Coordinates of C-alpha atoms in Angstrom, one line a residue:
Chain A
M1 CA -2.2 17.0 5.0
N2 CA -4.1 16.3 8.1
A3 CA -5.0 12.6 8.4
E4 CA -8.3 13.3 10.3
A5 CA -9.4 15.4 7.3
I6 CA -8.7 12.8 4.6
L7 CA -9.8 9.6 6.5
P8 CA -13.6 10.1 6.1
Y9 CA -13.2 10.4 2.3
L10 CA -12.1 6.8 2.2
I11 CA -15.7 5.9 3.0
I12 CA -17.5 8.9 1.6
I13 CA -16.2 8.6 -2.0
P14 CA -17.1 4.9 -2.7
L15 CA -20.4 5.4 -0.8
F16 CA -21.3 8.4 -2.9
G17 CA -20.2 6.6 -6.0
A18 CA -22.3 3.5 -5.3
F19 CA -25.4 5.4 -4.4
S20 CA -25.2 7.8 -7.3
M21 CA -24.4 5.0 -9.9
P22 CA -28.1 4.3 -10.7
I23 CA -28.6 8.0 -11.5
V24 CA -25.3 8.4 -13.4
S25 CA -26.0 5.3 -15.5
L26 CA -29.1 7.0 -16.9
A27 CA -26.6 9.1 -18.9
G28 CA -25.5 6.0 -20.8
K29 CA -22.9 3.3 -20.9
K30 CA -19.8 5.5 -21.3
A31 CA -20.8 7.7 -18.3
R32 CA -21.2 4.8 -15.9
E33 CA -17.9 3.3 -16.8
A34 CA -16.1 6.6 -16.5
W35 CA -17.9 7.2 -13.2
A36 CA -16.8 3.9 -11.8
V37 CA -13.2 4.5 -12.9
I38 CA -13.2 8.1 -11.4
I39 CA -14.7 6.9 -8.1
S40 CA -12.3 4.0 -7.6
G41 CA -9.4 6.2 -8.8
A42 CA -10.2 8.9 -6.3
T43 CA -10.5 6.2 -3.5
L44 CA -7.0 5.0 -4.5
V45 CA -5.6 8.5 -4.1
V46 CA -7.2 8.9 -0.7
A47 CA -5.9 5.4 0.4
S48 CA -2.4 6.2 -0.8
A49 CA -2.4 9.6 1.1
L50 CA -3.7 7.8 4.2
F51 CA -1.1 5.0 3.9
Y52 CA 1.7 7.5 3.4
H53 CA 0.6 9.5 6.4
V54 CA 0.4 6.5 8.8
W55 CA 3.7 5.1 7.5
D56 CA 5.4 8.5 7.9
T57 CA 4.2 9.3 11.4
K58 CA 3.9 5.7 12.7
E59 CA 0.9 6.9 14.8
I60 CA -2.5 5.2 15.1
I61 CA -5.2 7.5 13.9
V62 CA -8.2 7.5 16.2
Y63 CA -11.2 9.2 14.6
T64 CA -14.5 9.6 16.4
L65 CA -17.7 9.9 14.4
G66 CA -19.9 12.7 15.6
A67 CA -17.8 14.3 18.3
K68 CA -14.2 15.3 19.1
T69 CA -13.7 12.4 21.5
P70 CA -15.3 9.0 21.8
F71 CA -15.9 9.5 25.5
G72 CA -19.1 10.9 26.9
Q73 CA -19.3 13.8 29.3
G74 CA -17.7 13.1 32.6
V75 CA -17.2 9.3 31.9
D76 CA -14.1 7.4 30.9
F77 CA -15.7 4.9 28.5
P78 CA -16.3 5.4 24.8
I79 CA -19.9 5.9 23.7
R80 CA -19.4 6.6 20.0
I81 CA -18.1 4.7 17.0
V82 CA -14.4 5.2 16.4
W83 CA -12.2 4.5 13.5
E84 CA -8.7 3.3 14.4
V85 CA -6.2 3.1 11.6
D86 CA -2.8 1.5 12.3
L87 CA -0.2 0.6 9.7
F88 CA -1.8 -2.8 9.0
S89 CA -5.2 -1.2 8.3
A90 CA -3.6 1.4 6.0
I91 CA -1.8 -1.4 4.1
M92 CA -5.0 -3.3 3.7
A93 CA -6.9 -0.1 2.6
L94 CA -4.2 0.7 0.0
T95 CA -4.2 -2.9 -1.4
V96 CA -8.0 -2.9 -1.6
A97 CA -8.2 0.4 -3.3
F98 CA -5.4 -0.6 -5.8
V99 CA -6.8 -4.0 -6.8
S100 CA -10.3 -2.6 -7.0
F101 CA -9.1 0.2 -9.3
V102 CA -7.4 -2.2 -11.7
T103 CA -10.4 -4.6 -11.7
V104 CA -12.8 -1.7 -12.5
I105 CA -10.6 -0.8 -15.5
Y106 CA -10.5 -4.4 -16.5
S107 CA -14.3 -4.8 -16.3
I108 CA -14.9 -2.1 -19.0
D109 CA -14.0 -4.5 -21.8
Y110 CA -14.3 -7.8 -20.1
M111 CA -17.9 -7.3 -19.1
K112 CA -19.1 -5.6 -22.3
H113 CA -21.0 -8.7 -23.5
D114 CA -23.1 -8.8 -20.2
T115 CA -26.3 -7.1 -19.4
G116 CA -27.3 -5.3 -16.1
L117 CA -24.0 -3.5 -15.9
D118 CA -25.3 -0.5 -13.9
K119 CA -26.0 -3.0 -11.1
Y120 CA -22.6 -4.6 -11.7
Y121 CA -20.7 -1.3 -11.1
T122 CA -22.9 -0.4 -8.2
L123 CA -22.1 -3.7 -6.5
I124 CA -18.4 -3.6 -7.3
L125 CA -18.2 -0.2 -5.6
V126 CA -20.2 -1.4 -2.6
L127 CA -17.8 -4.4 -2.3
E128 CA -14.9 -2.0 -2.2
L129 CA -16.7 0.2 0.3
G130 CA -17.4 -2.8 2.6
M131 CA -13.8 -3.9 2.6
L132 CA -12.5 -0.4 3.3
G133 CA -15.0 -0.1 6.2
I134 CA -13.7 -3.3 7.7
A135 CA -10.1 -2.1 7.3
I136 CA -10.5 1.1 9.2
T137 CA -13.2 0.4 11.8
G138 CA -12.4 0.3 15.6
D139 CA -15.9 -0.8 16.6
L140 CA -17.0 -4.4 16.8
F141 CA -20.6 -4.1 15.7
N142 CA -19.6 -1.7 13.0
F143 CA -17.1 -4.3 11.8
Y144 CA -20.1 -6.8 11.5
V145 CA -22.1 -4.2 9.5
F146 CA -19.4 -3.8 7.0
L147 CA -18.7 -7.5 6.9
E148 CA -22.3 -8.0 5.8
I149 CA -22.0 -5.2 3.2
M150 CA -19.0 -6.9 1.7
S151 CA -20.5 -10.4 1.9
I152 CA -23.9 -9.5 0.4
A153 CA -22.2 -7.6 -2.5
S154 CA -20.0 -10.6 -3.1
Y155 CA -22.9 -13.2 -3.1
A156 CA -24.6 -11.1 -5.7
L157 CA -21.5 -10.7 -7.8
V158 CA -20.6 -14.4 -7.7
A159 CA -24.0 -15.2 -9.2
F160 CA -24.0 -12.2 -11.5
R161 CA -24.1 -14.3 -14.7
N162 CA -27.5 -15.6 -13.9
D163 CA -27.9 -17.4 -17.2
T164 CA -25.1 -19.9 -16.2
W165 CA -26.0 -22.8 -14.0
E166 CA -22.7 -22.8 -12.2
G167 CA -23.0 -19.1 -11.3
I168 CA -26.3 -19.6 -9.5
E169 CA -25.2 -22.9 -7.9
A170 CA -22.0 -21.3 -6.5
G171 CA -23.9 -18.2 -5.5
I172 CA -26.4 -20.2 -3.4
K173 CA -23.6 -22.3 -1.8
Y174 CA -21.6 -19.2 -1.0
M175 CA -24.6 -17.4 0.4
F176 CA -25.7 -20.3 2.7
V177 CA -22.2 -20.9 4.0
G178 CA -21.4 -17.2 4.3
S179 CA -24.6 -16.4 6.2
I180 CA -23.9 -19.1 8.7
A181 CA -20.4 -17.8 9.2
S182 CA -21.7 -14.3 9.6
S183 CA -24.2 -15.4 12.2
F184 CA -21.4 -17.0 14.2
V185 CA -19.6 -13.7 14.2
L186 CA -22.8 -11.9 15.3
L187 CA -23.4 -14.4 18.1
G188 CA -19.8 -13.8 19.3
I189 CA -20.4 -10.0 19.3
A190 CA -23.6 -10.4 21.2
L191 CA -21.9 -12.6 23.9
L192 CA -19.1 -10.1 24.3
Y193 CA -21.6 -7.2 24.5
G194 CA -23.7 -9.0 27.1
Q195 CA -20.7 -9.7 29.2
Y196 CA -18.7 -6.4 29.0
G197 CA -21.2 -3.8 27.9
T198 CA -19.1 -2.1 25.2
L199 CA -18.5 -2.5 21.5
T200 CA -15.4 -0.4 21.1
M201 CA -12.5 -2.8 20.3
G202 CA -9.8 -0.9 22.3
Y203 CA -12.0 -0.5 25.4
L204 CA -13.2 -4.1 25.1
A205 CA -9.6 -5.2 25.3
I206 CA -9.2 -3.4 28.6
K207 CA -12.4 -4.9 30.0
L208 CA -11.4 -8.3 28.8
L209 CA -8.1 -8.1 30.7
Q210 CA -9.8 -7.0 33.9
N211 CA -12.1 -10.0 33.8
P212 CA -11.3 -12.8 31.3
T213 CA -14.5 -14.9 31.6
V214 CA -15.6 -18.1 29.9
T215 CA -18.0 -16.1 27.8
A216 CA -15.0 -14.3 26.2
K217 CA -13.5 -17.7 25.3
V218 CA -16.7 -19.0 23.8
A219 CA -17.0 -15.7 21.8
L220 CA -13.4 -16.1 20.6
A221 CA -14.2 -19.7 19.4
L222 CA -17.2 -18.3 17.5
F223 CA -15.1 -15.6 15.9
I224 CA -12.4 -18.0 14.8
A225 CA -15.0 -20.4 13.4
G226 CA -16.8 -17.7 11.5
L227 CA -13.7 -16.0 10.2
L228 CA -12.0 -19.2 9.1
F229 CA -15.1 -19.9 7.0
K230 CA -14.8 -16.4 5.5
S231 CA -11.1 -16.9 4.7
G232 CA -11.7 -20.2 3.1
A233 CA -9.5 -22.3 5.4
A234 CA -9.7 -26.1 5.2
P235 CA -11.9 -28.0 6.0
V236 CA -14.4 -25.3 5.2
H237 CA -12.9 -24.2 1.8
M238 CA -15.5 -25.9 -0.4
W239 CA -17.5 -22.8 -1.2
L240 CA -14.4 -21.0 -2.4
A241 CA -13.5 -23.6 -5.0
D242 CA -17.0 -23.2 -6.5
A243 CA -17.5 -19.5 -6.0
H244 CA -14.2 -18.3 -7.5
P245 CA -14.4 -20.2 -10.9
A246 CA -18.1 -19.3 -11.3
A247 CA -17.8 -15.6 -10.8
P248 CA -16.8 -13.2 -13.7
S249 CA -13.0 -13.1 -13.7
S250 CA -12.8 -9.5 -12.6
I251 CA -14.8 -10.5 -9.6
S252 CA -12.7 -13.6 -8.9
A253 CA -9.7 -11.3 -8.8
M254 CA -11.4 -9.2 -6.1
L255 CA -12.7 -12.2 -4.2
S256 CA -9.5 -14.1 -4.2
G257 CA -7.2 -11.1 -3.8
L258 CA -9.2 -9.1 -1.3
V259 CA -12.4 -10.5 0.2
I260 CA -11.0 -13.6 1.8
K261 CA -8.2 -11.5 3.2
V262 CA -10.0 -8.5 4.5
G263 CA -13.1 -10.4 5.7
G264 CA -11.1 -13.4 7.0
I265 CA -7.4 -12.8 7.7
Y266 CA -7.4 -9.1 8.5
A267 CA -10.5 -9.4 10.8
L268 CA -9.0 -12.5 12.5
A269 CA -5.7 -10.7 13.1
R270 CA -7.6 -7.6 14.4
I271 CA -9.7 -9.7 16.8
L272 CA -6.8 -11.9 18.0
F273 CA -4.3 -9.1 18.5
S274 CA -6.4 -6.0 19.3
I275 CA -9.2 -7.4 21.4
Y276 CA -7.8 -10.5 22.9
S277 CA -4.4 -8.8 23.6
P278 CA -1.8 -11.6 23.8
L279 CA 0.6 -9.3 25.7
G280 CA -2.0 -8.5 28.3
N281 CA -2.8 -12.1 28.8
K282 CA 0.9 -12.9 29.2
I283 CA 1.2 -10.3 31.9
L284 CA -1.8 -11.7 33.7
E285 CA -0.3 -15.2 33.5
V286 CA 2.9 -14.0 35.1
Y287 CA 0.9 -12.5 38.0
H288 CA -1.1 -15.7 38.4
Q289 CA -4.4 -13.9 37.5
P290 CA -7.1 -15.6 35.4
Y291 CA -6.0 -15.3 31.8
I292 CA -6.8 -16.5 28.3
N293 CA -4.2 -18.8 26.9
M294 CA -3.5 -17.1 23.6
S295 CA -0.6 -19.4 22.6
A296 CA -3.1 -22.3 22.6
V297 CA -5.3 -20.3 20.3
G298 CA -2.2 -19.8 18.1
W299 CA -1.8 -23.6 17.9
V300 CA -5.4 -24.0 16.8
I301 CA -4.7 -21.5 14.0
I302 CA -1.5 -23.3 13.1
I303 CA -3.3 -26.7 12.8
F304 CA -5.9 -25.2 10.5
A305 CA -3.1 -23.5 8.6
C306 CA -1.2 -26.7 8.0
L307 CA -4.3 -28.5 6.8
T308 CA -5.2 -25.6 4.5
L309 CA -1.6 -25.5 3.2
I310 CA -1.5 -29.1 2.2
I311 CA -5.1 -29.6 1.0
G312 CA -5.3 -26.4 -1.0
N313 CA -2.0 -26.8 -2.8
A314 CA -2.5 -30.6 -3.4
M315 CA -5.9 -30.1 -4.8
A316 CA -4.6 -27.4 -7.2
V317 CA -2.3 -30.0 -8.8
I318 CA -5.1 -32.2 -10.0
Q319 CA -7.4 -29.6 -11.5
T320 CA -8.1 -29.3 -15.2
D321 CA -10.1 -26.1 -15.0
M322 CA -7.8 -23.1 -15.0
K323 CA -9.9 -21.0 -12.6
R324 CA -10.5 -23.8 -10.2
L325 CA -6.8 -24.4 -10.1
L326 CA -6.3 -20.8 -9.2
A327 CA -9.0 -21.0 -6.5
Y328 CA -7.4 -24.0 -4.8
S329 CA -4.1 -22.2 -5.0
S330 CA -5.7 -19.3 -3.1
V331 CA -6.7 -21.8 -0.4
G332 CA -3.1 -22.9 -0.2
Q333 CA -1.8 -19.4 0.0
I334 CA -4.3 -18.6 2.8
G335 CA -2.6 -21.5 4.6
Y336 CA 0.7 -19.6 4.6
I337 CA -0.8 -16.4 5.9
L338 CA -2.6 -18.3 8.6
L339 CA 0.6 -20.1 9.5
G340 CA 2.4 -16.7 9.9
L341 CA -0.5 -15.5 12.0
G342 CA -0.5 -18.5 14.2
I343 CA 3.2 -18.5 14.8
G344 CA 2.9 -14.8 15.5
L345 CA 0.5 -15.6 18.3
T346 CA 2.2 -18.6 19.8
A347 CA 5.7 -17.1 19.7
Y348 CA 4.4 -13.8 20.9
G349 CA 7.0 -11.4 22.2
S350 CA 10.0 -13.2 20.5
H351 CA 11.7 -12.1 17.3
T352 CA 10.5 -15.2 15.6
G353 CA 6.9 -14.2 16.3
E354 CA 7.4 -10.7 15.0
V355 CA 9.0 -12.0 11.7
A356 CA 6.2 -14.5 11.2
L357 CA 3.5 -11.8 11.7
A358 CA 5.4 -9.5 9.3
G359 CA 5.6 -12.3 6.8
A360 CA 1.9 -12.9 7.1
I361 CA 1.1 -9.2 6.5
Y362 CA 3.6 -9.1 3.6
H363 CA 2.2 -12.3 2.0
T364 CA -1.4 -10.9 2.3
V365 CA -0.4 -7.9 0.1
N366 CA 1.7 -10.0 -2.3
H367 CA -0.9 -12.6 -2.7
A368 CA -3.5 -10.0 -3.4
L369 CA -1.4 -8.6 -6.3
M370 CA -0.4 -12.0 -7.8
K371 CA -3.7 -13.7 -7.5
A372 CA -5.5 -10.7 -9.0
L373 CA -3.1 -10.8 -11.9
L374 CA -3.5 -14.5 -12.4
F375 CA -7.3 -14.3 -12.4
L376 CA -7.2 -11.4 -14.8
V377 CA -5.0 -13.5 -17.1
A378 CA -7.5 -16.4 -16.8
G379 CA -10.3 -13.9 -17.7
A380 CA -8.4 -12.8 -20.8
V381 CA -7.9 -16.4 -21.9
I382 CA -11.6 -17.2 -21.4
H383 CA -12.5 -14.0 -23.2
E384 CA -10.4 -14.8 -26.2
V385 CA -10.6 -18.6 -26.4
G386 CA -13.9 -19.3 -24.6
T387 CA -12.7 -22.3 -22.6
R388 CA -11.2 -22.8 -19.1
N389 CA -10.1 -26.4 -19.7
L390 CA -6.4 -26.6 -19.5
N391 CA -6.2 -29.6 -21.9
E392 CA -7.6 -27.4 -24.7
L393 CA -5.3 -24.5 -24.1
S394 CA -2.0 -25.8 -25.2
G395 CA 0.3 -23.5 -27.2
L396 CA -1.2 -20.2 -26.0
A397 CA 2.2 -18.6 -25.9
K398 CA 2.2 -18.5 -29.7
T399 CA -1.0 -16.5 -30.1
M400 CA -1.3 -14.6 -26.8
P401 CA 2.4 -13.8 -26.0
K402 CA 1.8 -10.8 -23.7
T403 CA -0.9 -12.6 -21.7
T404 CA 1.3 -15.6 -21.3
F405 CA 4.1 -13.4 -20.2
A406 CA 1.9 -11.9 -17.5
F407 CA 0.9 -15.4 -16.4
L408 CA 4.6 -16.4 -16.3
I409 CA 5.3 -13.5 -13.9
G410 CA 2.3 -14.2 -11.7
A411 CA 3.1 -17.9 -11.5
A412 CA 6.8 -17.3 -10.7
A413 CA 5.8 -14.8 -8.0
I414 CA 3.3 -17.1 -6.4
V415 CA 5.8 -20.0 -6.3
G416 CA 8.3 -17.6 -4.8
L417 CA 11.1 -17.2 -7.3
P418 CA 13.7 -14.7 -6.0
P419 CA 13.5 -11.7 -8.2
L420 CA 9.8 -11.3 -7.6
N421 CA 7.8 -10.2 -4.6
G422 CA 6.5 -13.6 -3.4
F423 CA 10.0 -14.7 -2.5
A424 CA 10.6 -12.3 0.4
S425 CA 7.2 -12.9 2.1
K426 CA 7.4 -16.6 1.8
W427 CA 10.9 -16.6 3.0
L428 CA 9.9 -14.7 6.2
I429 CA 7.2 -17.4 6.8
Y430 CA 9.6 -20.3 6.1
E431 CA 12.3 -18.8 8.2
S432 CA 10.1 -18.1 11.2
S433 CA 8.3 -21.5 11.0
A434 CA 11.6 -23.4 10.7
I435 CA 13.0 -21.6 13.7
Y436 CA 9.9 -22.0 15.7
N437 CA 9.3 -25.7 14.9
P438 CA 11.1 -27.6 12.0
V439 CA 8.0 -29.7 11.4
L440 CA 6.0 -26.6 10.5
G441 CA 8.8 -25.5 8.2
A442 CA 8.8 -28.9 6.4
I443 CA 5.0 -28.7 5.9
A444 CA 5.3 -25.2 4.4
I445 CA 8.0 -26.5 2.0
I446 CA 5.8 -29.5 1.0
G447 CA 2.9 -27.1 0.3
T448 CA 5.2 -25.1 -2.0
A449 CA 6.3 -28.2 -3.8
F450 CA 2.7 -28.9 -4.7
C451 CA 2.1 -25.3 -5.6
T452 CA 5.1 -25.4 -8.0
A453 CA 3.9 -28.6 -9.6
A454 CA 0.5 -27.0 -10.2
Y455 CA 1.9 -23.9 -11.9
V456 CA 4.5 -25.7 -13.9
R457 CA 1.8 -27.9 -15.3
V458 CA -0.1 -24.8 -16.4
L459 CA 3.0 -23.2 -18.0
Y460 CA 3.8 -26.5 -19.7
T461 CA 0.4 -26.3 -21.3
F462 CA 0.8 -22.7 -22.3
F463 CA 4.1 -23.4 -24.0
G464 CA 3.1 -26.7 -25.6
R465 CA 2.2 -27.5 -29.2
P466 CA -0.6 -25.1 -30.4
S467 CA -4.0 -26.7 -30.5
E468 CA -6.8 -25.8 -33.1
K469 CA -8.9 -24.0 -30.5
I470 CA -6.4 -21.3 -29.9
A471 CA -5.6 -20.6 -33.6
N472 CA -7.7 -17.5 -33.8
A473 CA -6.9 -16.2 -30.3
K474 CA -5.0 -12.9 -29.9
D475 CA -4.0 -10.6 -27.0
P476 CA -6.9 -8.7 -25.6
E477 CA -7.4 -4.9 -26.1
T478 CA -5.5 -2.2 -24.2
S479 CA -8.0 -1.7 -21.4
M480 CA -7.7 -5.3 -20.4
M481 CA -3.9 -5.4 -20.9
L482 CA -3.3 -2.2 -18.9
P483 CA -4.5 -3.6 -15.5
M484 CA -2.4 -6.7 -16.0
F485 CA 0.6 -4.5 -16.9
L486 CA 0.0 -2.4 -13.7
L487 CA -0.1 -5.6 -11.6
V488 CA 3.1 -7.0 -13.3
L489 CA 4.8 -3.7 -12.6
A490 CA 3.7 -3.7 -9.0
I491 CA 5.0 -7.3 -8.6
V492 CA 8.3 -6.6 -10.2
V493 CA 9.0 -3.3 -8.4
M494 CA 8.0 -4.8 -5.1
G495 CA 10.3 -7.8 -5.9
L496 CA 13.2 -5.5 -6.4
F497 CA 13.1 -4.1 -2.9
P498 CA 12.0 -7.0 -0.8
W499 CA 14.0 -6.4 2.4
Q500 CA 13.6 -2.7 2.3
I501 CA 9.8 -3.1 2.2
S502 CA 10.0 -5.8 4.9
D503 CA 12.0 -3.6 7.2
K504 CA 10.4 -0.3 6.5
V505 CA 6.7 -1.3 6.2
M506 CA 5.9 -4.8 7.2
I507 CA 7.9 -5.2 10.4
P508 CA 6.6 -1.8 11.8
A509 CA 3.1 -2.9 10.8
A510 CA 3.5 -6.2 12.7
R511 CA 4.9 -4.2 15.7
M512 CA 2.0 -1.8 15.7
L513 CA -0.4 -4.7 15.5
E514 CA 1.2 -6.4 18.5
Q515 CA 1.3 -3.3 20.6
F516 CA -2.0 -2.0 19.4
N517 CA -3.7 -1.8 22.7
F518 CA -1.1 0.2 24.5
E519 CA -0.8 2.6 21.6
Y520 CA -4.5 2.8 21.4
I521 CA -4.9 3.5 25.1
K522 CA -2.2 6.2 24.8
A523 CA -4.2 7.7 21.9
L524 CA -7.4 7.6 24.0
I525 CA -5.7 9.3 26.9
S526 CA -4.3 12.0 24.8
L527 CA -7.8 12.6 23.3
A528 CA -9.3 12.7 26.8
G529 CA -6.6 15.1 27.9
G530 CA -7.2 17.4 25.0
A531 CA -11.0 17.5 25.4
Chain B
M1 CA -20.8 -40.7 9.4
K2 CA -20.4 -37.0 8.4
R3 CA -23.9 -36.4 9.5
T4 CA -23.4 -37.9 12.9
I5 CA -20.3 -35.8 13.5
A6 CA -22.3 -32.7 12.4
Y7 CA -25.1 -33.4 14.8
L8 CA -22.7 -34.2 17.6
S9 CA -20.9 -30.9 17.1
L10 CA -24.2 -29.0 17.0
L11 CA -25.1 -30.7 20.3
F12 CA -21.7 -29.6 21.7
I13 CA -22.2 -26.0 20.6
L14 CA -25.7 -26.0 22.1
G15 CA -24.2 -27.3 25.4
V16 CA -21.5 -24.7 25.5
L17 CA -24.1 -21.9 24.7
L18 CA -26.4 -23.2 27.5
Y19 CA -23.4 -23.2 29.9
V20 CA -22.6 -19.6 28.9
A21 CA -26.3 -18.6 29.3
N22 CA -26.2 -19.8 32.9
P23 CA -26.0 -16.7 35.2
D24 CA -23.7 -18.5 37.6
Y25 CA -20.9 -18.9 35.0
G26 CA -21.6 -16.5 32.2
L27 CA -24.2 -13.9 31.1
K28 CA -26.5 -12.3 33.5
F29 CA -30.1 -11.7 32.4
G30 CA -32.0 -8.6 33.4
P31 CA -29.2 -7.1 35.4
G32 CA -30.3 -4.6 38.1
G33 CA -28.8 -2.7 40.9
D34 CA -25.0 -2.8 40.9
D35 CA -25.0 -5.1 37.9
W36 CA -26.8 -2.5 35.8
K37 CA -24.0 0.0 36.5
N38 CA -21.3 -2.6 35.9
L39 CA -22.6 -4.3 32.8
R40 CA -24.8 -1.7 31.1
Y41 CA -22.8 1.5 31.8
T42 CA -23.0 2.5 28.2
D43 CA -26.8 2.2 28.1
D44 CA -27.0 4.0 31.4
Y45 CA -25.1 6.9 29.8
Y46 CA -27.4 7.0 26.8
I47 CA -30.5 7.1 29.0
T48 CA -29.0 9.8 31.3
H49 CA -27.5 12.1 28.7
G50 CA -29.4 11.2 25.5
V51 CA -32.1 13.9 25.8
E52 CA -29.7 16.8 26.5
E53 CA -27.0 15.7 24.2
V54 CA -29.0 14.8 21.1
G55 CA -32.4 16.4 21.7
G56 CA -34.7 13.6 20.8
T57 CA -36.9 12.1 23.5
N58 CA -36.8 8.6 22.0
I59 CA -33.5 7.0 23.2
V60 CA -33.5 4.4 20.5
T61 CA -33.6 6.9 17.7
D62 CA -31.1 9.0 19.6
I63 CA -28.7 6.0 19.5
V64 CA -29.5 4.8 16.1
F65 CA -29.3 8.1 14.3
D66 CA -26.8 10.0 16.5
Y67 CA -24.4 8.0 18.7
R68 CA -24.3 5.1 16.2
G69 CA -25.4 6.8 13.1
Y70 CA -22.6 5.3 11.1
D71 CA -24.0 1.9 11.7
T72 CA -27.3 3.1 10.3
I73 CA -25.6 4.3 7.1
G74 CA -24.1 0.8 6.9
E75 CA -27.5 -0.8 7.3
A76 CA -29.0 1.4 4.6
T77 CA -26.1 0.3 2.4
V78 CA -26.8 -3.4 3.2
L79 CA -30.4 -2.9 2.1
F80 CA -29.4 -1.0 -1.0
T81 CA -26.9 -3.8 -1.9
A82 CA -29.5 -6.5 -1.3
I83 CA -31.9 -4.7 -3.6
A84 CA -29.3 -4.1 -6.3
G85 CA -28.2 -7.8 -6.0
A86 CA -31.8 -9.1 -6.2
V87 CA -32.6 -6.9 -9.2
A88 CA -29.3 -7.9 -10.9
L89 CA -30.0 -11.6 -10.4
T90 CA -33.6 -11.5 -11.6
R91 CA -32.9 -9.6 -14.8
P92 CA -33.7 -11.4 -18.1
W93 CA -31.1 -13.8 -19.4
R94 CA -28.8 -12.7 -22.2
G95 CA -30.6 -13.1 -25.6
D96 CA -34.0 -13.3 -23.9
E97 CA -34.7 -9.6 -23.9
Q98 CA -36.6 -9.4 -27.1

């Protein structure tokens, strides 16, 4: 099927679903749940078709909204908004659609004791829409618009249980921090537009290489600051540790699995590699032209990555609240992804850099699956037992065997045990960081040691002597078990073919990200020739 | 201590932004002549071709609803989300309905 024909439906379907939800929910509870499942399922189908197409052809899809070509009549600069979908975008779109689909199914029973569910399903579809919009856009201001859609939906969803004090507190904290971060990004966009007069990412990359000014460097600093906030990197991870435990578990799964990655990591990678072209700046350096030192930028990312890695994982060890532990573990795993990204930037052009970048992309997907699973398990435990305190949860393996098994798989995957998917992605990051600089490799290993300690502690609790609290607990109903089963299946199946996935999907994705500008320029030229 | 660092970094950011706002090093304000063609070529295109391509005589609405109509859909969605979120958060507490 033609990719240009299916791509718009990735936005149209969730947009239509979200806007029609208030009307559909007039038909009753069953109708609105069915509608949310249908819409997110259809989005998953579109995202899979898109991913298959991009993976199959290895071509970047450039789609112009409102015309055949982004260029105006008789000029060589783009005047319209474009979508650019490379393999990394397609991977992110597929991950977003899959995790959103399972969390929507999970919500049906998990959220049945809450009120205001028509708003809940509207917001969850808007959240998915915002993330898909970020993944496929090729326009800088459009990226900001969808970043705001995603952020506002997630502020509201974090505070959704408005009768709990922690929900409101975390929501307010998240909203203040997130708005400041967004305004940094907007300021960066304004500076770039004032200096270069265009908002299209690909064309902006060309203009930047022609004239790398100090304005561009300041804008880059603002982007990095804003997006590190959004991804929950240390030392600005404090909102995350409050927001993830306070949100309903289905929302924590989406926040931790998707929002911090699409709004933080993916956007950062897009800006660093597609707008501030490291390759172009290397070439400028060789010819003694003014250039932006992207390998220094990579070191900045690496420093934040190491901090995040250690702080996140170490804080996870000392938590007694199950969801807070998972939230800190998310911070720690973001550290690995940032480490891969940073090495991909500093070691640009070498094999090590490519492996690190592929590892970062791979770990983004893997962590989305494992952390979604772990939060869904935590949700099931809270749903059945009514407490998140690990000290009261001992012996859960006796009364909730299936849930405990799902947790076991998720924990083993996140630590990186070989038959599961976390192993390969972490291995790529360890390998490249150890080759690039042994100190970084050692820091990554220390982070994993803390991470293992944290999860072993939880498992020890689960398999301990049964406490009175859990005597009446049992495994949750099918509609809550099914999403966990789907995620376990995805983790195990991806774990069986780690190197095939790495060679066939992740390395090409890293390559496409690195060479994005040239591919994009080629695509633009072919469009201009065809028009 | 923390507060001092925070104010110092705010001061630093302000300094950097003032440096960038200086036309000698960074952004030019009110570009005219050659600068207009070099820095505001997209705007120039909209003004020159907007009326014939889109049909509206108001350039701003031409841009907001035609050239960059997708952003406007996004803004409408932001508003929709904000309202949905505000309504969701101001609903009565569980057990308080009756």
